[in-house]
Amino acid sequence: MVIVTVGGESYYINRRLKELWDNIKDGKLKKLDEDRVYVVDGRERTGKSVFALQQAAYIDPTLINDMSRITFTVEDTIDAIRKTDSNDKETKAIIFDEAFRGLSSKSAISKTNKELIQALMEMGQKNLVLFLVSPSFFYLELYAAVIRSHGLFHIIKEKGSGKRSFRAFSYRKKGILYRRGIKKGWSYNINTRFRDWYFNKYPGGKNFEIKYKAKKSRSLMGTETIKKELGSEEKRELRRGIVKKAMEIGYGDKKKLIAELFGVDVRTIQDDFKKISSNTPEIIPKTPINDDNEEGNL
């Protein structure tokens, strides 16, 4: 692994991945007149979004200051794709987090799904890098999972130690994996030696982490499913989780920013700080591996 610095924050990245990204960043993808689509999957709370953020931010450091290109809905993803272009000096990246909500292979293909597929077909003309983050590769529709994407990163978190690692599957191997998995119960039984540990560290530092988590929470609270399934108390606890994190990392002076991100009055956030400070119970969700060049290109 090697150390990279993005937005003033340093973190480790796999050496082979860095070489891969170095070949497409800084406008090189525009010169190739190509694009890239990668799928990042893993169970809930494994850190797959952080992994995608680390890779995308290294390719495109401007992502840290442009939250519009970190999306959580199909509509916002389409909008970001259509409004973004790489140029000769900058390769632009987009992250579609929770992509399964828009590209689920178990649901009928809606008008929005068709629009996104069309946007993916058009994306090559813009020379972008798109990361699709999903709980499972097998949730994705065939076009996005097999035909359009260039590689798959499967994220794993060890139960005891909590260590996180990724397994990378090339274009060819993920195609085999998808065909077998659909038939045999979503199994990841294809061998790959392209794997490594990574650390759960946000590029851009703590300020970016707060903004990202706040946007993600707001997105979740804004969906129809969440509106139906979560009561007002549960929504409040999601917000307080962000507030508690802000207190832990010394960002207690960011009440106005947090209020704006959640669309609530700043006095509401002040009350959250007081309750957490007084120990009010909170419901808060709780050596490199072998790496060689045999596994094909991503």
mmCIF file of C-alpha atoms in Angstrom:
data_model
loop_
_atom_site.group_PDB
_atom_site.id
_atom_site.type_symbol
_atom_site.label_atom_id
_atom_site.label_comp_id
_atom_site.label_asym_id
_atom_site.label_seq_id
_atom_site.Cartn_x
_atom_site.Cartn_y
_atom_site.Cartn_z
ATOM 1 C CA MET A 1 0.000 0.000 0.000
ATOM 2 C CA VAL A 2 1.016 3.603 -0.542
ATOM 3 C CA ILE A 3 -0.061 6.843 1.135
ATOM 4 C CA VAL A 4 -2.029 9.452 -0.821
ATOM 5 C CA THR A 5 -3.316 12.837 0.353
ATOM 6 C CA VAL A 6 -6.676 14.284 -0.713
ATOM 7 C CA GLY A 7 -8.214 17.436 0.732
ATOM 8 C CA GLY A 8 -5.518 17.614 3.388
ATOM 9 C CA GLU A 9 -6.266 14.073 4.616
ATOM 10 C CA SER A 10 -3.808 11.200 4.090
ATOM 11 C CA TYR A 11 -4.831 7.556 3.739
ATOM 12 C CA TYR A 12 -3.518 4.271 2.381
ATOM 13 C CA ILE A 13 -4.451 2.950 -1.044
ATOM 14 C CA ASN A 14 -3.499 -0.295 -2.737
ATOM 15 C CA ARG A 15 -0.404 0.205 -4.911
ATOM 16 C CA ARG A 16 -1.902 -1.548 -7.923
ATOM 17 C CA LEU A 17 -5.095 0.494 -7.663
ATOM 18 C CA LYS A 18 -3.084 3.704 -7.473
ATOM 19 C CA GLU A 19 -1.292 2.754 -10.675
ATOM 20 C CA LEU A 20 -4.647 1.986 -12.294
ATOM 21 C CA TRP A 21 -6.108 5.360 -11.243
ATOM 22 C CA ASP A 22 -2.929 7.212 -12.254
ATOM 23 C CA ASN A 23 -3.529 5.980 -15.806
ATOM 24 C CA ILE A 24 -6.947 7.666 -16.025
ATOM 25 C CA LYS A 25 -6.790 10.717 -13.696
ATOM 26 C CA ASP A 26 -5.646 14.269 -14.531
ATOM 27 C CA GLY A 27 -7.431 14.322 -17.884
ATOM 28 C CA LYS A 28 -5.910 11.072 -19.195
ATOM 29 C CA LEU A 29 -9.351 9.481 -19.604
ATOM 30 C CA LYS A 30 -10.408 12.350 -21.866
ATOM 31 C CA LYS A 31 -7.346 11.785 -24.034
ATOM 32 C CA LEU A 32 -8.244 8.083 -24.255
ATOM 33 C CA ASP A 33 -11.831 9.108 -25.086
ATOM 34 C CA GLU A 34 -13.138 6.428 -22.723
ATOM 35 C CA ASP A 35 -15.085 6.143 -19.487
ATOM 36 C CA ARG A 36 -15.092 3.803 -16.495
ATOM 37 C CA VAL A 37 -17.889 2.266 -14.398
ATOM 38 C CA TYR A 38 -17.079 0.283 -11.240
ATOM 39 C CA VAL A 39 -19.389 -1.569 -8.859
ATOM 40 C CA VAL A 40 -18.577 -1.598 -5.122
ATOM 41 C CA ASP A 41 -20.640 -4.013 -3.033
ATOM 42 C CA GLY A 42 -20.727 -5.549 0.438
ATOM 43 C CA ARG A 43 -23.027 -6.099 3.389
ATOM 44 C CA GLU A 44 -24.384 -3.171 5.393
ATOM 45 C CA ARG A 45 -21.856 -1.392 7.655
ATOM 46 C CA THR A 46 -18.829 -2.933 5.936
ATOM 47 C CA GLY A 47 -17.478 0.423 4.737
ATOM 48 C CA LYS A 48 -18.118 0.058 1.013
ATOM 49 C CA SER A 49 -19.086 3.733 0.651
ATOM 50 C CA VAL A 50 -15.811 4.830 2.286
ATOM 51 C CA PHE A 51 -13.855 2.586 -0.072
ATOM 52 C CA ALA A 52 -15.630 4.129 -3.079
ATOM 53 C CA LEU A 53 -15.026 7.639 -1.713
ATOM 54 C CA GLN A 54 -11.302 6.936 -1.251
ATOM 55 C CA GLN A 55 -10.889 5.740 -4.836
ATOM 56 C CA ALA A 56 -13.084 8.417 -6.444
ATOM 57 C CA ALA A 57 -11.489 11.260 -4.476
ATOM 58 C CA TYR A 58 -7.991 10.159 -5.474
ATOM 59 C CA ILE A 59 -9.032 10.143 -9.130
ATOM 60 C CA ASP A 60 -10.927 13.432 -8.771
ATOM 61 C CA PRO A 61 -10.015 15.554 -5.699
ATOM 62 C CA THR A 62 -12.639 18.170 -6.697
ATOM 63 C CA LEU A 63 -15.300 15.658 -5.611
ATOM 64 C CA ILE A 64 -14.648 16.621 -1.978
ATOM 65 C CA ASN A 65 -15.993 20.127 -2.590
ATOM 66 C CA ASP A 66 -18.829 19.161 -4.933
ATOM 67 C CA MET A 67 -21.402 17.078 -3.068
ATOM 68 C CA SER A 68 -23.740 17.196 -6.083
ATOM 69 C CA ARG A 69 -21.632 14.421 -7.636
ATOM 70 C CA ILE A 70 -22.147 12.142 -4.621
ATOM 71 C CA THR A 71 -25.701 10.995 -5.245
ATOM 72 C CA PHE A 72 -28.279 8.803 -3.530
ATOM 73 C CA THR A 73 -31.137 8.770 -6.054
ATOM 74 C CA VAL A 74 -31.438 7.800 -9.689
ATOM 75 C CA GLU A 75 -32.669 11.266 -10.594
ATOM 76 C CA ASP A 76 -29.687 13.000 -8.990
ATOM 77 C CA THR A 77 -27.290 10.554 -10.633
ATOM 78 C CA ILE A 78 -28.739 11.238 -14.063
ATOM 79 C CA ASP A 79 -28.516 14.963 -13.392
ATOM 80 C CA ALA A 80 -24.872 14.690 -12.288
ATOM 81 C CA ILE A 81 -23.929 12.626 -15.349
ATOM 82 C CA ARG A 82 -25.570 15.034 -17.740
ATOM 83 C CA LYS A 83 -24.020 18.118 -16.118
ATOM 84 C CA THR A 84 -20.465 16.795 -15.764
ATOM 85 C CA ASP A 85 -17.660 16.416 -18.292
ATOM 86 C CA SER A 86 -14.008 15.522 -17.911
ATOM 87 C CA ASN A 87 -11.460 17.692 -19.703
ATOM 88 C CA ASP A 88 -7.806 17.535 -20.704
ATOM 89 C CA LYS A 89 -6.668 18.446 -17.176
ATOM 90 C CA GLU A 90 -9.282 16.861 -14.878
ATOM 91 C CA THR A 91 -10.958 13.465 -14.871
ATOM 92 C CA LYS A 92 -14.332 13.831 -13.163
ATOM 93 C CA ALA A 93 -15.850 11.155 -10.909
ATOM 94 C CA ILE A 94 -19.406 10.501 -9.698
ATOM 95 C CA ILE A 95 -20.539 8.176 -6.899
ATOM 96 C CA PHE A 96 -24.041 6.702 -6.967
ATOM 97 C CA ASP A 97 -24.394 5.466 -3.388
ATOM 98 C CA GLU A 98 -27.158 2.950 -2.602
ATOM 99 C CA ALA A 99 -27.377 2.283 -6.344
ATOM 100 C CA PHE A 100 -29.578 -0.789 -5.808
ATOM 101 C CA ARG A 101 -32.508 1.531 -5.120
ATOM 102 C CA GLY A 102 -32.422 2.630 -8.738
ATOM 103 C CA LEU A 103 -31.113 -0.437 -10.555
ATOM 104 C CA SER A 104 -32.645 -3.394 -8.698
ATOM 105 C CA SER A 105 -32.839 -6.461 -10.899
ATOM 106 C CA LYS A 106 -35.733 -7.694 -8.748
ATOM 107 C CA SER A 107 -38.042 -4.842 -9.620
ATOM 108 C CA ALA A 108 -39.675 -3.983 -12.911
ATOM 109 C CA ILE A 109 -37.599 -1.598 -15.006
ATOM 110 C CA SER A 110 -39.269 1.746 -14.486
ATOM 111 C CA LYS A 111 -39.095 4.830 -16.629
ATOM 112 C CA THR A 112 -36.344 6.122 -14.325
ATOM 113 C CA ASN A 113 -34.346 2.901 -14.698
ATOM 114 C CA LYS A 114 -34.524 3.228 -18.464
ATOM 115 C CA GLU A 115 -33.371 6.846 -18.252
ATOM 116 C CA LEU A 116 -30.392 5.857 -16.123
ATOM 117 C CA ILE A 117 -29.434 3.074 -18.517
ATOM 118 C CA GLN A 118 -29.648 5.580 -21.353
ATOM 119 C CA ALA A 119 -27.474 7.994 -19.346
ATOM 120 C CA LEU A 120 -24.905 5.206 -18.845
ATOM 121 C CA MET A 121 -24.905 4.603 -22.592
ATOM 122 C CA GLU A 122 -24.248 8.300 -23.183
ATOM 123 C CA MET A 123 -21.670 8.614 -20.403
ATOM 124 C CA GLY A 124 -18.701 7.573 -22.529
ATOM 125 C CA GLN A 125 -18.927 10.805 -24.491
ATOM 126 C CA LYS A 126 -18.290 12.669 -21.226
ATOM 127 C CA ASN A 127 -15.262 10.552 -20.215
ATOM 128 C CA LEU A 128 -16.405 10.127 -16.596
ATOM 129 C CA VAL A 129 -15.639 7.615 -13.841
ATOM 130 C CA LEU A 130 -18.767 6.301 -12.092
ATOM 131 C CA PHE A 131 -18.799 4.193 -8.907
ATOM 132 C CA LEU A 132 -22.049 2.297 -8.217
ATOM 133 C CA VAL A 133 -22.298 1.330 -4.526
ATOM 134 C CA SER A 134 -24.740 -1.476 -3.709
ATOM 135 C CA PRO A 135 -25.337 -4.004 -0.898
ATOM 136 C CA SER A 136 -24.970 -6.729 -3.512
ATOM 137 C CA PHE A 137 -23.657 -6.959 -7.048
ATOM 138 C CA PHE A 138 -26.581 -9.247 -7.808
ATOM 139 C CA TYR A 139 -29.152 -6.528 -7.089
ATOM 140 C CA LEU A 140 -28.019 -4.755 -10.228
ATOM 141 C CA GLU A 141 -29.686 -5.094 -13.604
ATOM 142 C CA LEU A 142 -27.700 -7.089 -16.173
ATOM 143 C CA TYR A 143 -26.664 -4.091 -18.276
ATOM 144 C CA ALA A 144 -25.167 -2.176 -15.339
ATOM 145 C CA ALA A 145 -23.646 -5.202 -13.589
ATOM 146 C CA VAL A 146 -22.129 -7.141 -16.469
ATOM 147 C CA ILE A 147 -22.133 -5.263 -19.749
ATOM 148 C CA ARG A 148 -21.463 -1.667 -18.740
ATOM 149 C CA SER A 149 -19.226 -1.924 -15.665
ATOM 150 C CA HIS A 150 -15.477 -2.474 -15.938
ATOM 151 C CA GLY A 151 -14.861 -4.154 -12.576
ATOM 152 C CA LEU A 152 -16.277 -5.192 -9.206
ATOM 153 C CA PHE A 153 -14.897 -4.505 -5.726
ATOM 154 C CA HIS A 154 -16.411 -6.787 -3.068
ATOM 155 C CA ILE A 155 -15.946 -5.371 0.445
ATOM 156 C CA ILE A 156 -15.557 -7.618 3.499
ATOM 157 C CA LYS A 157 -15.390 -6.747 7.202
ATOM 158 C CA GLU A 158 -13.967 -9.367 9.566
ATOM 159 C CA LYS A 159 -16.276 -10.125 12.497
ATOM 160 C CA GLY A 160 -13.737 -10.241 15.285
ATOM 161 C CA SER A 161 -11.089 -7.698 14.357
ATOM 162 C CA GLY A 162 -13.295 -5.364 12.316
ATOM 163 C CA LYS A 163 -10.574 -5.204 9.653
ATOM 164 C CA ARG A 164 -11.793 -4.306 6.168
ATOM 165 C CA SER A 165 -10.588 -5.708 2.870
ATOM 166 C CA PHE A 166 -11.601 -5.728 -0.776
ATOM 167 C CA ARG A 167 -11.593 -8.400 -3.466
ATOM 168 C CA ALA A 168 -11.379 -7.091 -7.039
ATOM 169 C CA PHE A 169 -12.923 -8.896 -10.008
ATOM 170 C CA SER A 170 -11.994 -8.017 -13.577
ATOM 171 C CA TYR A 171 -14.523 -7.496 -16.370
ATOM 172 C CA ARG A 172 -14.301 -11.149 -17.379
ATOM 173 C CA LYS A 173 -14.414 -12.570 -13.861
ATOM 174 C CA LYS A 174 -17.363 -10.476 -12.706
ATOM 175 C CA GLY A 175 -19.306 -11.687 -15.760
ATOM 176 C CA ILE A 176 -18.686 -15.290 -14.729
ATOM 177 C CA LEU A 177 -19.498 -14.405 -11.116
ATOM 178 C CA TYR A 178 -22.825 -12.816 -12.096
ATOM 179 C CA ARG A 179 -23.936 -15.779 -14.212
ATOM 180 C CA ARG A 180 -23.024 -18.303 -11.509
ATOM 181 C CA GLY A 181 -24.320 -16.194 -8.641
ATOM 182 C CA ILE A 182 -27.756 -15.629 -10.159
ATOM 183 C CA LYS A 183 -28.131 -19.396 -10.544
ATOM 184 C CA LYS A 184 -26.493 -20.461 -7.268
ATOM 185 C CA GLY A 185 -27.727 -18.059 -4.609
ATOM 186 C CA TRP A 186 -25.516 -14.982 -4.957
ATOM 187 C CA SER A 187 -22.241 -16.759 -4.242
ATOM 188 C CA TYR A 188 -18.851 -15.015 -4.549
ATOM 189 C CA ASN A 189 -17.009 -18.276 -5.150
ATOM 190 C CA ILE A 190 -14.783 -17.097 -8.009
ATOM 191 C CA ASN A 191 -11.138 -16.939 -6.913
ATOM 192 C CA THR A 192 -9.257 -13.661 -7.219
ATOM 193 C CA ARG A 193 -5.790 -12.826 -5.958
ATOM 194 C CA PHE A 194 -6.320 -9.100 -6.448
ATOM 195 C CA ARG A 195 -7.187 -8.193 -2.857
ATOM 196 C CA ASP A 196 -5.914 -6.057 -0.025
ATOM 197 C CA TRP A 197 -6.766 -4.425 3.303
ATOM 198 C CA TYR A 198 -7.968 -0.833 3.490
ATOM 199 C CA PHE A 199 -8.744 1.555 6.346
ATOM 200 C CA ASN A 200 -12.080 3.175 7.151
ATOM 201 C CA LYS A 201 -10.876 6.760 6.724
ATOM 202 C CA TYR A 202 -12.714 9.512 4.883
ATOM 203 C CA PRO A 203 -10.837 11.581 2.296
ATOM 204 C CA GLY A 204 -11.235 15.296 2.898
ATOM 205 C CA GLY A 205 -11.151 14.985 6.685
ATOM 206 C CA LYS A 206 -13.815 15.210 9.388
ATOM 207 C CA ASN A 207 -15.601 18.199 7.922
ATOM 208 C CA PHE A 208 -16.272 16.265 4.720
ATOM 209 C CA GLU A 209 -17.318 13.208 6.718
ATOM 210 C CA ILE A 210 -20.008 15.212 8.522
ATOM 211 C CA LYS A 211 -21.326 16.705 5.276
ATOM 212 C CA TYR A 212 -21.393 13.306 3.587
ATOM 213 C CA LYS A 213 -23.184 11.543 6.455
ATOM 214 C CA ALA A 214 -25.681 14.373 6.792
ATOM 215 C CA LYS A 215 -26.520 14.248 3.080
ATOM 216 C CA LYS A 216 -26.859 10.473 3.200
ATOM 217 C CA SER A 217 -29.145 10.620 6.245
ATOM 218 C CA ARG A 218 -31.277 13.312 4.636
ATOM 219 C CA SER A 219 -31.562 11.205 1.506
ATOM 220 C CA LEU A 220 -32.637 8.157 3.487
ATOM 221 C CA MET A 221 -35.178 10.162 5.437
ATOM 222 C CA GLY A 222 -36.491 11.644 2.213
ATOM 223 C CA THR A 223 -37.343 8.377 0.472
ATOM 224 C CA GLU A 224 -40.908 7.078 0.477
ATOM 225 C CA THR A 225 -39.775 3.777 2.012
ATOM 226 C CA ILE A 226 -38.119 5.482 4.960
ATOM 227 C CA LYS A 227 -41.042 7.846 5.417
ATOM 228 C CA LYS A 228 -43.340 4.840 5.768
ATOM 229 C CA GLU A 229 -41.031 2.685 7.883
ATOM 230 C CA LEU A 230 -39.476 5.231 10.269
ATOM 231 C CA GLY A 231 -41.333 7.135 12.907
ATOM 232 C CA SER A 232 -40.446 10.668 14.001
ATOM 233 C CA GLU A 233 -38.356 9.370 16.915
ATOM 234 C CA GLU A 234 -36.253 7.158 14.637
ATOM 235 C CA LYS A 235 -35.658 10.042 12.228
ATOM 236 C CA ARG A 236 -34.580 12.159 15.205
ATOM 237 C CA GLU A 237 -32.079 9.509 16.252
ATOM 238 C CA LEU A 238 -30.540 9.456 12.769
ATOM 239 C CA ARG A 239 -29.961 13.208 13.025
ATOM 240 C CA ARG A 240 -28.531 12.939 16.515
ATOM 241 C CA GLY A 241 -26.065 10.322 15.285
ATOM 242 C CA ILE A 242 -24.495 13.024 13.110
ATOM 243 C CA VAL A 243 -24.541 15.497 15.998
ATOM 244 C CA LYS A 244 -22.825 13.003 18.300
ATOM 245 C CA LYS A 245 -20.119 12.404 15.690
ATOM 246 C CA ALA A 246 -19.584 16.160 15.380
ATOM 247 C CA MET A 247 -19.081 16.406 19.148
ATOM 248 C CA GLU A 248 -16.647 13.491 19.197
ATOM 249 C CA ILE A 249 -14.348 15.047 16.603
ATOM 250 C CA GLY A 250 -14.481 18.590 17.955
ATOM 251 C CA TYR A 251 -16.949 20.148 15.535
ATOM 252 C CA GLY A 252 -19.402 21.344 18.159
ATOM 253 C CA ASP A 253 -19.295 24.828 16.638
ATOM 254 C CA LYS A 254 -20.889 23.594 13.398
ATOM 255 C CA LYS A 255 -24.496 23.728 14.640
ATOM 256 C CA LYS A 256 -25.636 26.102 11.910
ATOM 257 C CA LEU A 257 -24.030 23.966 9.195
ATOM 258 C CA ILE A 258 -25.654 20.770 10.534
ATOM 259 C CA ALA A 259 -29.034 22.521 10.797
ATOM 260 C CA GLU A 260 -28.790 23.634 7.162
ATOM 261 C CA LEU A 261 -27.813 20.162 6.015
ATOM 262 C CA PHE A 262 -30.809 18.603 7.757
ATOM 263 C CA GLY A 263 -33.239 21.383 6.913
ATOM 264 C CA VAL A 264 -34.143 22.111 10.541
ATOM 265 C CA ASP A 265 -33.941 25.163 12.801
ATOM 266 C CA VAL A 266 -30.567 25.683 14.486
ATOM 267 C CA ARG A 267 -32.339 25.580 17.879
ATOM 268 C CA THR A 268 -33.263 21.958 17.155
ATOM 269 C CA ILE A 269 -29.597 21.103 16.723
ATOM 270 C CA GLN A 270 -28.726 23.043 19.878
ATOM 271 C CA ASP A 271 -31.249 20.911 21.773
ATOM 272 C CA ASP A 272 -29.658 17.768 20.325
ATOM 273 C CA PHE A 273 -26.234 18.872 21.578
ATOM 274 C CA LYS A 274 -27.637 19.530 25.058
ATOM 275 C CA LYS A 275 -29.378 16.141 25.264
ATOM 276 C CA ILE A 276 -26.310 14.252 24.105
ATOM 277 C CA SER A 277 -24.058 16.240 26.472
ATOM 278 C CA SER A 278 -26.339 15.267 29.370
ATOM 279 C CA ASN A 279 -25.921 11.591 28.471
ATOM 280 C CA THR A 280 -29.366 11.103 27.003
ATOM 281 C CA PRO A 281 -29.398 7.546 25.586
ATOM 282 C CA GLU A 282 -28.846 7.552 21.847
ATOM 283 C CA ILE A 283 -29.761 4.909 19.291
ATOM 284 C CA ILE A 284 -26.641 4.999 17.169
ATOM 285 C CA PRO A 285 -25.894 2.206 14.680
ATOM 286 C CA LYS A 286 -23.072 0.492 16.111
ATOM 287 C CA THR A 287 -0.057 -6.562 6.181
ATOM 288 C CA PRO A 288 -1.313 -6.570 2.497
ATOM 289 C CA ILE A 289 -3.032 -9.658 1.125
ATOM 290 C CA ASN A 290 -1.527 -11.305 -1.948
ATOM 291 C CA ASP A 291 -1.791 -9.056 -4.988
ATOM 292 C CA ASP A 292 -0.644 -9.982 -8.480
ATOM 293 C CA ASN A 293 -1.325 -9.041 -12.072
ATOM 294 C CA GLU A 294 -2.879 -12.327 -13.152
ATOM 295 C CA GLU A 295 -6.492 -11.278 -12.562
ATOM 296 C CA GLY A 296 -7.026 -9.177 -15.686
ATOM 297 C CA ASN A 297 -7.668 -5.492 -16.157
ATOM 298 C CA LEU A 298 -10.227 -3.328 -14.382
#
